[in-house]
Amino acid sequence: MATLQKTGRIGPLRMSVENWLPFSYVPYYLPCPEIFNIKLQYKGEKPFQPVTWSLYPQPKLLEQGPTELLTLTPWLAPIVSEGTFDPELLQHIYQPLNLTIGVTVFAVGKYTQFIKHFLESAEQFFMQGYRVRYYVFTNDPAAVPRVPLGPGRGLSTIPIQKHSCWEEISMCRMETISQHIAKTAHREVDYLFCLNVDMVFRNPWGPETLGDLVAAIHPGYYAVPRQQFPYERRHVSTAFVADGEGDFYYGGAVFGGRVARVYEFTRGCHMAILADKANGIMAAWQEESHLNRRFLLHKPSKVLSPEYLWDDRKPQPPSLKLIRFSTLDKATGWLRS
Amino acid sequence: MIFLELFLQTAEKHFMVGHRVTYYVFTDRPADVPRVPLAEGRQLVVLEVRNYARWQDVSMHRMEMISNFSRQRFLREVDYLVCVDVDMKFSDHVGVEILSPLFGTLHPGFYRAAREGFTYERRPRSQAYILREEGDFYYAGGFFGGSVVEVLQLTTACHQAMVVDWANAIEAVCHDESHLNRYLLYHKPTKVLSPEYLWDERMLQRPPFLRKLRYVAVPKNHTEIRN
């Protein structure tokens, strides 16, 4: 556990970030929000509820499923794709739990133009039938469009500072999310997804995505050997991943899980980003590099196939049966509608 | 009791090696519990319980005993609870890959069967009743477990169901296993162990997909032991 002094102290500090990377600081004043030491009261653990009676085909041990994709990671986390689950059965299991699912999106500067499409498509496809809370972080609350939301679904606009360059915006998302969880979200939602706003839902995204800690495979690297993953390769960075390491290259545009786990995750990434900042380095893909480093050491309990994070500029391969969430084709898509 | 020594010896070699383990041995003859040397961090606790005339009653009262002791002790003493039959031995690695909030094991005799062929309790009068159109797998009564909280819930529910059945003068066809299967149908396990984790070499021909046999039945004379 990282231990930061409550007041910025000038003087050489020995600090270890999350137990895995000890290094010493050159004197540097770091902002130390109180949240680092708060103990949060979460919405409450739900005990297992009985499944209501429903009919569905018998699962057969000896039958290989229709999916061509890997369905289980080496650490026994399910890899979710079309064909690996029965949506109706899952609905029966999850609906009675009365869950609230949170979503964070950042829409700063010109990115406010994507909110409308994001929300409209989410209203159509994201967690249908569940309570949903959208958290829209923006520097321009007036630019957040009024999108009609279904019953049990609400939106909060949270004002944030605009930064000079988009890298900065990207890097402070982890901090913002963790602070927001500590302040608000931990009381309001059970699960939290952190999504990019310049995307749309194209097909159902349901409770099959719920898990303790959830990552999504980046659409550009799912068929690529690990040596070619765009990990941060400079040793001095806290996001460094060595050549022989790596499970998947996860996309920074989608991650989530139980709100407590997302809090730990974003806090951990934020600390690592701070440490890099102190050493004057910014990871190759900013937040995404840190996210990947963290998921290597704190393995996700569930992995979403590229169905859940697709790039519309790429042709859809036959192995991916259903694209559910993908980049809005910025050149044409939003202009047309 | 004759099985316990072999069970413990093989468990010491294969079960959760390197982790802290407490064996809870339920017996009516504590003096006869064999002294088996245990590795560092592992201990054996003997829990004295009453015997029953019928082997079916012994089997069914397991749920009651586990539920009682879970409440009294296990919740405070261990993180996960694994409930296994003693007339077995470990023959290969059984480790943390099995751990999960709630897990069941596929019964080696039914992994190929259609659900209509599962030996679920089929009489509607019983609390363990399952319809022919229902059922995911047929789970074995001899290997289940999970977090203590979940195991407590499972064993309590099964015991209560059995009490209702006894009051209605009915006994489920496969005893505690029937009630276990009913519970796991409606409270789906978070992890399922393949038949590698419970096998009987004499009764079944080993299929090619079964790459390891980890926990296997020890040959015994049923009539001799059950009386």
Coordinates of C-alpha atoms in Angstrom, one line a residue:
Chain A
M1 CA 0.0 0.0 0.0
A2 CA 1.4 3.4 -0.9
T3 CA 1.9 5.7 2.0
L4 CA 1.9 9.4 1.2
Q5 CA 2.5 12.0 3.8
K6 CA -0.6 14.1 4.4
T7 CA 1.3 17.3 3.9
G8 CA 3.7 17.8 1.1
R9 CA 7.1 17.4 2.7
I10 CA 10.3 18.6 1.0
G11 CA 13.0 16.1 1.4
P12 CA 14.0 12.8 -0.1
L13 CA 11.2 10.2 0.3
R14 CA 11.3 6.5 0.0
M15 CA 8.0 5.3 -1.4
S16 CA 6.7 2.1 -2.8
V17 CA 3.7 2.2 -5.1
E18 CA 1.4 -0.7 -4.5
N19 CA 4.3 -2.9 -3.2
W20 CA 5.7 -3.6 -6.6
L21 CA 8.0 -0.8 -7.4
P22 CA 10.2 0.8 -4.8
F23 CA 12.1 3.9 -5.9
S24 CA 13.2 7.1 -4.3
Y25 CA 11.9 10.6 -5.1
V26 CA 13.8 13.7 -5.9
P27 CA 12.2 16.4 -3.7
Y28 CA 8.8 17.0 -5.2
Y29 CA 5.6 18.3 -3.8
L30 CA 2.7 16.0 -4.6
P31 CA -1.0 16.8 -4.2
C32 CA -2.3 14.5 -1.5
P33 CA -6.1 14.4 -1.5
E34 CA -7.7 13.2 1.7
I35 CA -9.4 10.4 -0.1
F36 CA -6.3 8.4 0.0
N37 CA -7.0 7.5 3.6
I38 CA -10.8 7.3 3.6
K39 CA -12.5 4.1 4.4
L40 CA -15.5 3.8 2.2
Q41 CA -18.9 2.4 3.1
Y42 CA -20.1 0.7 0.0
K43 CA -23.7 0.1 -1.2
G44 CA -23.7 -3.3 0.4
E45 CA -22.7 -6.8 -0.6
K46 CA -25.6 -8.8 -1.9
P47 CA -25.8 -12.5 -0.9
F48 CA -26.5 -15.0 -3.6
Q49 CA -30.2 -15.0 -4.6
P50 CA -32.0 -18.0 -5.9
V51 CA -32.6 -18.1 -9.6
T52 CA -36.2 -18.0 -10.6
W53 CA -37.3 -21.0 -12.6
S54 CA -36.7 -20.7 -16.3
L55 CA -36.3 -23.1 -19.2
Y56 CA -33.2 -23.2 -21.4
P57 CA -31.1 -25.9 -23.2
Q58 CA -29.0 -28.2 -21.1
P59 CA -25.3 -27.2 -21.0
K60 CA -23.2 -30.1 -22.4
L61 CA -19.8 -30.8 -21.0
L62 CA -18.5 -32.5 -24.2
E63 CA -19.8 -30.0 -26.7
Q64 CA -17.6 -27.2 -27.9
G65 CA -19.5 -23.9 -28.1
P66 CA -20.2 -22.1 -31.3
T67 CA -17.6 -19.5 -30.5
E68 CA -14.2 -19.6 -32.2
L69 CA -12.6 -17.4 -29.5
L70 CA -10.9 -18.5 -26.4
T71 CA -13.5 -18.6 -23.6
L72 CA -11.3 -18.8 -20.5
T73 CA -8.1 -17.1 -19.5
P74 CA -5.2 -19.1 -17.9
W75 CA -6.3 -17.6 -14.6
L76 CA -9.8 -18.9 -15.1
A77 CA -11.5 -15.6 -15.9
P78 CA -14.3 -15.9 -18.5
I79 CA -13.8 -14.2 -21.9
V80 CA -17.2 -13.0 -22.9
S81 CA -18.4 -13.2 -26.5
E82 CA -21.5 -14.1 -28.4
G83 CA -22.3 -17.8 -27.8
T84 CA -20.6 -18.1 -24.5
F85 CA -23.7 -17.1 -22.5
D86 CA -27.5 -17.3 -22.4
P87 CA -28.8 -13.7 -22.1
E88 CA -32.2 -14.8 -20.9
L89 CA -30.8 -17.0 -18.2
L90 CA -28.5 -14.2 -17.1
Q91 CA -31.4 -11.8 -17.0
H92 CA -33.2 -14.2 -14.6
I93 CA -30.2 -14.3 -12.4
Y94 CA -29.3 -10.6 -12.3
Q95 CA -32.6 -8.8 -12.5
P96 CA -33.8 -9.8 -9.0
L97 CA -30.6 -8.4 -7.5
N98 CA -31.8 -4.8 -8.1
L99 CA -28.5 -3.6 -9.2
T100 CA -27.5 -0.1 -10.2
I101 CA -24.9 0.2 -12.9
G102 CA -22.8 3.4 -13.1
V103 CA -21.1 4.7 -16.3
T104 CA -18.4 7.4 -16.3
V105 CA -17.7 9.3 -19.5
F106 CA -15.4 12.3 -20.0
A107 CA -16.6 14.9 -22.5
V108 CA -14.1 17.8 -22.5
G109 CA -13.9 20.5 -25.1
K110 CA -15.0 19.3 -28.5
Y111 CA -15.8 15.9 -27.1
T112 CA -19.2 17.1 -25.9
Q113 CA -20.5 16.6 -29.4
F114 CA -20.3 12.8 -28.8
I115 CA -22.5 12.8 -25.7
K116 CA -25.8 12.7 -27.6
H117 CA -25.0 9.6 -29.7
F118 CA -23.4 7.9 -26.8
L119 CA -26.4 8.3 -24.6
E120 CA -29.0 7.6 -27.2
S121 CA -27.3 4.3 -28.1
A122 CA -26.8 3.5 -24.5
E123 CA -30.5 4.0 -23.9
Q124 CA -31.2 1.5 -26.6
F125 CA -28.6 -1.2 -25.8
F126 CA -26.8 -0.7 -22.4
M127 CA -28.1 -2.7 -19.5
Q128 CA -31.7 -2.8 -20.6
G129 CA -34.0 -3.2 -17.6
Y130 CA -31.5 -2.2 -15.0
R131 CA -31.0 1.0 -13.0
V132 CA -28.3 3.0 -14.6
R133 CA -26.5 6.2 -13.6
Y134 CA -24.5 8.1 -16.1
Y135 CA -21.8 10.3 -14.8
V136 CA -20.8 12.9 -17.4
F137 CA -17.6 14.7 -16.6
T138 CA -17.2 17.9 -18.6
N139 CA -15.8 21.4 -18.5
D140 CA -18.9 22.7 -20.2
P141 CA -22.1 21.4 -18.4
A142 CA -24.3 23.6 -20.6
A143 CA -23.1 21.6 -23.6
V144 CA -24.5 18.3 -22.2
P145 CA -27.6 17.6 -24.3
R146 CA -31.0 16.6 -22.9
V147 CA -31.4 13.0 -23.9
P148 CA -34.6 11.3 -22.7
L149 CA -33.7 8.4 -20.4
G150 CA -35.8 5.3 -19.6
P151 CA -37.3 4.6 -16.2
G152 CA -34.7 4.0 -13.4
R153 CA -32.0 5.7 -15.4
G154 CA -30.5 9.0 -14.5
L155 CA -27.6 11.3 -15.4
S156 CA -25.3 13.5 -13.3
T157 CA -23.1 16.2 -14.8
I158 CA -19.8 16.7 -13.0
P159 CA -17.8 19.8 -13.9
I160 CA -14.1 19.4 -14.3
Q161 CA -11.2 21.5 -15.4
K162 CA -10.2 21.7 -19.0
H163 CA -6.5 21.0 -19.6
S164 CA -4.3 22.4 -22.3
C165 CA -3.7 19.1 -24.2
W166 CA -5.7 16.0 -24.5
E167 CA -3.0 13.8 -23.0
E168 CA -3.4 15.7 -19.8
I169 CA -7.2 15.2 -19.9
S170 CA -6.6 11.5 -20.5
M171 CA -4.1 11.2 -17.7
C172 CA -6.3 12.8 -15.0
R173 CA -9.3 10.5 -15.7
M174 CA -8.0 7.9 -13.2
E175 CA -7.7 10.5 -10.5
T176 CA -11.1 12.0 -11.3
I177 CA -12.9 8.7 -11.3
S178 CA -11.3 7.5 -8.0
Q179 CA -12.2 10.8 -6.3
H180 CA -15.7 10.7 -7.7
I181 CA -16.2 7.1 -6.4
A182 CA -15.0 8.2 -3.0
K183 CA -17.2 11.2 -3.0
T184 CA -20.4 9.9 -4.6
A185 CA -20.5 6.8 -6.7
H186 CA -19.7 4.3 -3.9
R187 CA -23.1 5.1 -2.4
E188 CA -25.0 5.2 -5.6
V189 CA -23.9 2.2 -7.7
D190 CA -23.0 -1.4 -7.3
Y191 CA -21.0 -1.7 -10.5
L192 CA -19.2 1.0 -12.5
F193 CA -18.0 1.1 -16.1
C194 CA -15.6 3.7 -17.4
L195 CA -16.1 4.2 -21.0
N196 CA -14.9 6.5 -23.8
V197 CA -17.5 9.0 -25.0
D198 CA -16.6 9.0 -28.7
M199 CA -18.2 5.6 -29.1
V200 CA -21.7 4.1 -29.7
F201 CA -23.5 1.0 -28.6
R202 CA -24.7 -1.1 -31.6
N203 CA -25.9 -4.2 -29.9
P204 CA -26.9 -5.4 -26.4
W205 CA -24.5 -4.9 -23.6
G206 CA -25.9 -6.7 -20.6
P207 CA -25.2 -8.4 -17.3
E208 CA -22.8 -10.8 -18.9
T209 CA -20.3 -8.0 -18.6
L210 CA -20.6 -7.7 -14.8
G211 CA -17.8 -8.9 -12.7
D212 CA -15.5 -7.9 -9.9
L213 CA -12.9 -6.4 -12.2
V214 CA -13.5 -6.3 -15.9
A215 CA -11.2 -5.4 -18.8
A216 CA -11.8 -5.4 -22.6
I217 CA -9.4 -6.6 -25.3
H218 CA -8.2 -3.9 -27.6
P219 CA -9.5 -4.4 -31.2
G220 CA -6.2 -3.6 -32.7
Y221 CA -4.1 -6.2 -30.9
Y222 CA -6.2 -9.3 -30.2
A223 CA -4.4 -11.3 -32.9
V224 CA -0.9 -10.0 -32.3
P225 CA 2.0 -11.6 -30.3
R226 CA 2.8 -9.9 -27.0
Q227 CA 6.1 -8.6 -28.1
Q228 CA 4.2 -6.3 -30.5
F229 CA 1.8 -4.9 -27.8
P230 CA 2.3 -1.2 -27.5
Y231 CA 3.2 -1.5 -23.8
E232 CA 5.4 1.1 -22.2
R233 CA 8.9 -0.3 -22.8
R234 CA 11.1 2.2 -20.9
H235 CA 12.3 0.8 -17.6
V236 CA 12.0 4.1 -15.8
S237 CA 8.2 4.2 -16.2
T238 CA 6.0 2.6 -13.7
A239 CA 4.0 1.3 -16.6
F240 CA 6.9 -0.7 -17.9
V241 CA 6.1 -4.2 -19.2
A242 CA 9.0 -6.5 -20.2
D243 CA 9.2 -8.3 -23.5
G244 CA 8.2 -11.8 -22.3
E245 CA 5.3 -10.6 -20.3
G246 CA 1.7 -9.8 -21.1
D247 CA -1.7 -11.6 -21.4
F248 CA -3.8 -9.3 -23.6
Y249 CA -3.5 -5.8 -24.7
Y250 CA -6.5 -4.2 -23.0
G251 CA -8.2 -1.0 -24.3
G252 CA -8.3 2.1 -22.2
A253 CA -11.8 2.9 -23.5
V254 CA -13.5 0.2 -21.5
F255 CA -13.0 -1.1 -18.0
G256 CA -15.1 -1.6 -14.9
G257 CA -16.3 -3.9 -12.2
R258 CA -17.6 -3.7 -8.6
V259 CA -17.3 -0.1 -7.5
A260 CA -14.8 -1.0 -4.7
R261 CA -12.5 -2.8 -7.2
V262 CA -12.7 0.1 -9.7
Y263 CA -11.8 2.5 -6.9
E264 CA -8.7 0.4 -6.0
F265 CA -7.8 0.1 -9.7
T266 CA -8.1 3.8 -10.6
R267 CA -6.3 4.8 -7.5
G268 CA -3.5 2.4 -8.3
C269 CA -3.2 3.7 -11.8
H270 CA -3.3 7.3 -10.6
M271 CA -0.5 6.7 -8.1
A272 CA 1.6 5.1 -10.8
I273 CA 0.9 8.1 -13.1
L274 CA 1.9 10.5 -10.3
A275 CA 5.1 8.6 -9.8
D276 CA 5.9 8.9 -13.6
K277 CA 5.1 12.6 -13.4
A278 CA 7.6 13.0 -10.6
N279 CA 10.2 11.4 -12.8
G280 CA 9.3 13.6 -15.8
I281 CA 8.0 10.8 -17.9
M282 CA 4.7 10.2 -19.7
A283 CA 3.8 6.6 -20.7
A284 CA 3.6 5.8 -24.4
W285 CA -0.2 5.6 -24.5
Q286 CA -0.8 7.6 -21.3
E287 CA -3.5 6.0 -19.2
E288 CA -3.9 2.9 -21.3
S289 CA -0.2 2.0 -20.6
H290 CA -0.8 2.2 -16.9
L291 CA -4.1 0.3 -17.2
N292 CA -2.3 -2.5 -19.0
R293 CA 0.5 -2.6 -16.5
R294 CA -2.0 -2.8 -13.7
F295 CA -4.1 -5.5 -15.3
L296 CA -1.0 -7.6 -15.7
L297 CA -0.4 -7.7 -12.0
H298 CA -4.0 -7.5 -10.8
K299 CA -5.6 -9.8 -13.3
P300 CA -9.2 -9.0 -14.3
S301 CA -11.8 -11.4 -13.1
K302 CA -13.6 -11.1 -16.4
V303 CA -12.4 -10.2 -19.9
L304 CA -14.6 -8.8 -22.7
S305 CA -13.9 -9.8 -26.2
P306 CA -13.4 -7.1 -28.9
E307 CA -17.1 -7.3 -29.5
Y308 CA -17.3 -4.9 -26.6
L309 CA -14.6 -2.5 -27.8
W310 CA -14.4 -2.3 -31.6
D311 CA -12.9 0.0 -34.1
D312 CA -15.4 0.6 -37.0
R313 CA -12.5 1.4 -39.4
K314 CA -11.5 -2.3 -39.2
P315 CA -13.5 -4.9 -41.2
Q316 CA -15.5 -7.2 -38.9
P317 CA -13.8 -10.6 -38.8
P318 CA -16.0 -13.8 -39.0
S319 CA -14.8 -14.7 -35.5
L320 CA -16.6 -11.7 -34.0
K321 CA -20.3 -12.4 -34.3
L322 CA -21.7 -9.3 -32.8
I323 CA -20.2 -5.8 -32.5
R324 CA -21.7 -4.2 -29.4
F325 CA -19.7 -1.1 -28.7
S326 CA -17.5 0.7 -31.3
T327 CA -15.9 3.9 -32.2
L328 CA -18.1 6.4 -33.8
D329 CA -16.8 6.9 -37.3
K330 CA -15.9 10.4 -36.7
A331 CA -15.4 11.4 -40.3
T332 CA -18.9 10.6 -41.4
G333 CA -21.2 8.9 -38.8
W334 CA -22.2 11.7 -36.6
L335 CA -22.3 14.2 -39.5
R336 CA -24.9 12.1 -41.3
S337 CA -27.5 11.9 -38.6
Chain B
M1 CA -12.1 -44.7 9.9
I2 CA -10.0 -47.0 7.8
F3 CA -10.1 -44.6 4.9
L4 CA -9.0 -41.6 6.9
E5 CA -5.3 -42.5 7.0
L6 CA -5.0 -42.9 3.2
F7 CA -7.1 -39.8 2.7
L8 CA -4.9 -37.7 4.9
Q9 CA -1.6 -39.0 3.6
T10 CA -2.6 -38.4 0.0
A11 CA -4.1 -35.0 0.9
E12 CA -0.7 -34.0 2.4
K13 CA 0.9 -34.7 -1.0
H14 CA -1.7 -33.2 -3.4
F15 CA -4.3 -31.0 -1.7
M16 CA -3.6 -27.2 -1.4
V17 CA 0.1 -27.8 -0.9
G18 CA 1.8 -24.7 0.4
H19 CA -1.4 -23.3 1.9
R20 CA -2.8 -23.3 5.4
V21 CA -5.1 -26.2 5.8
T22 CA -7.3 -27.4 8.6
Y23 CA -8.9 -30.8 8.3
Y24 CA -12.1 -31.0 10.2
V25 CA -12.8 -34.7 10.9
F26 CA -16.3 -35.5 12.0
T27 CA -16.3 -38.9 13.9
D28 CA -18.0 -40.8 16.6
R29 CA -14.7 -42.4 17.5
P30 CA -12.2 -39.7 18.2
A31 CA -9.8 -42.1 19.8
D32 CA -9.4 -44.0 16.6
V33 CA -8.3 -41.0 14.5
P34 CA -5.0 -42.0 13.0
R35 CA -1.9 -39.9 13.7
V36 CA -0.7 -38.7 10.3
P37 CA 2.2 -36.3 10.1
L38 CA 1.1 -33.0 8.7
A39 CA 3.2 -30.4 7.0
E40 CA 3.9 -26.9 8.3
G41 CA 0.7 -24.7 8.5
R42 CA -1.6 -27.7 8.4
Q43 CA -3.6 -29.1 11.3
L44 CA -6.3 -31.6 12.1
V45 CA -9.3 -30.9 14.3
V46 CA -11.5 -33.8 15.5
L47 CA -15.2 -33.0 15.9
E48 CA -17.1 -35.6 17.9
V49 CA -20.6 -36.3 16.6
R50 CA -23.1 -39.1 17.0
N51 CA -23.4 -42.1 14.7
Y52 CA -26.5 -43.2 13.0
A53 CA -27.8 -46.7 12.4
R54 CA -28.4 -46.3 8.6
W55 CA -25.6 -45.1 6.3
Q56 CA -28.1 -42.9 4.6
D57 CA -28.7 -41.1 7.8
V58 CA -25.0 -40.6 8.3
S59 CA -24.8 -39.1 4.9
M60 CA -27.8 -36.8 5.3
H61 CA -26.8 -35.6 8.7
R62 CA -23.6 -34.3 7.2
M63 CA -25.5 -31.2 6.0
E64 CA -26.7 -30.5 9.5
M65 CA -23.3 -31.0 11.1
I66 CA -21.5 -28.8 8.6
S67 CA -24.1 -26.1 9.0
N68 CA -23.9 -26.2 12.8
F69 CA -20.1 -26.2 12.9
S70 CA -19.8 -23.5 10.2
R71 CA -21.8 -21.2 12.4
Q72 CA -20.0 -22.1 15.6
R73 CA -16.4 -22.3 14.3
F74 CA -15.6 -22.4 10.6
L75 CA -16.7 -18.8 10.0
R76 CA -14.0 -17.6 12.3
E77 CA -11.3 -20.1 11.5
V78 CA -11.1 -20.6 7.7
D79 CA -11.8 -18.7 4.5
Y80 CA -12.9 -21.5 2.3
L81 CA -14.5 -24.8 3.2
V82 CA -14.2 -27.9 1.1
C83 CA -16.6 -30.8 1.9
V84 CA -15.4 -34.1 0.7
D85 CA -16.1 -37.8 1.1
V86 CA -13.4 -39.7 3.1
D87 CA -13.5 -43.0 1.2
M88 CA -11.3 -41.5 -1.5
K89 CA -7.7 -40.6 -2.1
F90 CA -6.0 -37.8 -3.8
S91 CA -3.9 -38.9 -6.8
D92 CA -3.0 -35.6 -8.4
H93 CA -2.9 -31.8 -7.8
V94 CA -6.0 -30.2 -6.3
G95 CA -5.2 -26.6 -5.6
V96 CA -6.4 -23.0 -5.6
E97 CA -7.9 -23.4 -9.1
I98 CA -11.0 -24.9 -7.3
L99 CA -11.5 -21.9 -5.0
S100 CA -14.6 -19.8 -5.6
P101 CA -17.5 -18.5 -3.6
L102 CA -19.5 -21.6 -4.4
F103 CA -18.4 -24.7 -6.3
G104 CA -19.8 -28.1 -7.2
T105 CA -18.2 -31.1 -9.0
L106 CA -19.6 -33.0 -11.9
H107 CA -20.6 -36.5 -10.9
P108 CA -18.5 -38.9 -13.0
G109 CA -21.4 -41.1 -13.8
F110 CA -23.5 -38.4 -15.4
Y111 CA -21.3 -36.0 -17.3
R112 CA -22.5 -37.4 -20.6
A113 CA -26.1 -37.9 -19.7
A114 CA -29.1 -35.9 -20.9
R115 CA -30.8 -34.0 -18.0
E116 CA -33.8 -36.3 -18.2
G117 CA -31.4 -39.1 -17.2
F118 CA -30.0 -37.4 -14.1
T119 CA -31.0 -39.1 -10.9
Y120 CA -32.7 -36.0 -9.5
E121 CA -35.5 -36.5 -7.1
R122 CA -38.6 -36.7 -9.4
R123 CA -41.4 -36.9 -6.8
P124 CA -43.1 -33.5 -6.4
R125 CA -43.7 -34.2 -2.7
S126 CA -40.0 -33.9 -1.9
Q127 CA -38.3 -30.6 -1.4
A128 CA -35.5 -31.8 -3.7
Y129 CA -37.9 -32.2 -6.6
I130 CA -36.6 -31.2 -10.0
L131 CA -38.6 -31.2 -13.2
R132 CA -37.5 -33.3 -16.2
E133 CA -37.0 -30.1 -18.3
E134 CA -34.7 -28.6 -15.7
G135 CA -31.1 -29.1 -14.7
D136 CA -27.7 -27.9 -15.7
F137 CA -25.5 -30.7 -14.4
Y138 CA -25.6 -33.6 -12.0
Y139 CA -23.4 -32.6 -9.1
A140 CA -21.7 -35.1 -6.8
G141 CA -22.5 -35.0 -3.1
G142 CA -18.9 -36.0 -2.4
F143 CA -17.1 -32.8 -3.4
F144 CA -18.5 -29.3 -3.0
G145 CA -17.5 -26.2 -1.2
G146 CA -16.8 -22.4 -1.4
S147 CA -16.6 -19.5 1.0
V148 CA -17.7 -20.4 4.5
V149 CA -20.7 -18.0 4.2
E150 CA -21.9 -19.7 1.0
V151 CA -21.3 -23.2 2.4
L152 CA -23.2 -22.3 5.5
Q153 CA -26.1 -21.1 3.4
L154 CA -26.1 -24.3 1.3
T155 CA -25.9 -26.8 4.1
T156 CA -28.5 -24.9 6.1
A157 CA -30.9 -24.9 3.2
C158 CA -30.3 -28.6 2.5
H159 CA -30.8 -29.5 6.1
Q160 CA -34.0 -27.6 6.4
A161 CA -35.3 -29.2 3.2
M162 CA -34.5 -32.6 4.6
V163 CA -36.3 -31.8 7.8
V164 CA -39.4 -30.9 5.8
D165 CA -39.1 -34.2 3.9
W166 CA -38.7 -36.2 7.1
A167 CA -41.8 -34.6 8.4
N168 CA -43.6 -35.6 5.2
A169 CA -42.3 -39.2 5.5
I170 CA -40.3 -39.0 2.3
E171 CA -36.6 -39.4 1.7
A172 CA -35.0 -38.1 -1.5
V173 CA -33.7 -40.8 -3.9
C174 CA -30.0 -39.9 -3.6
H175 CA -30.3 -38.5 -0.1
D176 CA -28.2 -35.4 0.6
E177 CA -27.0 -35.4 -3.0
S178 CA -30.5 -34.8 -4.3
H179 CA -30.9 -31.8 -2.0
L180 CA -27.4 -30.5 -3.1
N181 CA -28.5 -30.7 -6.7
R182 CA -31.7 -28.9 -6.1
Y183 CA -29.8 -26.1 -4.3
L184 CA -27.2 -25.8 -7.0
L185 CA -29.8 -25.6 -9.7
Y186 CA -31.4 -22.5 -8.0
H187 CA -28.2 -21.1 -6.6
K188 CA -25.8 -21.5 -9.4
P189 CA -22.2 -22.3 -8.5
T190 CA -19.6 -19.8 -9.5
K191 CA -17.2 -22.6 -10.4
V192 CA -17.7 -26.2 -11.6
L193 CA -15.1 -28.9 -11.3
S194 CA -14.7 -31.5 -14.0
P195 CA -14.9 -35.2 -13.3
E196 CA -11.1 -35.1 -12.9
Y197 CA -11.9 -34.0 -9.4
L198 CA -14.1 -37.0 -8.5
W199 CA -13.6 -40.3 -10.3
D200 CA -14.1 -44.0 -9.7
E201 CA -11.7 -46.1 -11.8
R202 CA -13.4 -49.4 -11.2
M203 CA -16.9 -48.3 -12.1
L204 CA -16.1 -46.1 -15.1
Q205 CA -13.9 -46.3 -18.2
R206 CA -11.6 -43.4 -18.3
P207 CA -12.4 -41.2 -21.4
P208 CA -9.5 -39.6 -23.4
F209 CA -10.4 -36.1 -22.4
L210 CA -9.7 -36.8 -18.7
R211 CA -6.1 -35.9 -18.6
K212 CA -5.7 -36.2 -14.9
L213 CA -7.4 -38.2 -12.1
R214 CA -7.1 -36.0 -9.0
Y215 CA -9.4 -37.5 -6.5
V216 CA -10.5 -41.1 -6.8
A217 CA -12.6 -43.7 -5.0
V218 CA -10.8 -46.2 -2.9
P219 CA -12.0 -49.7 -3.5
K220 CA -14.2 -50.9 -0.7
N221 CA -16.7 -53.5 0.2
H222 CA -20.0 -51.6 0.4
T223 CA -22.0 -54.0 2.4
E224 CA -19.3 -54.5 4.9
I225 CA -18.9 -50.8 5.6
R226 CA -22.5 -49.7 5.4
N227 CA -23.6 -52.1 8.2

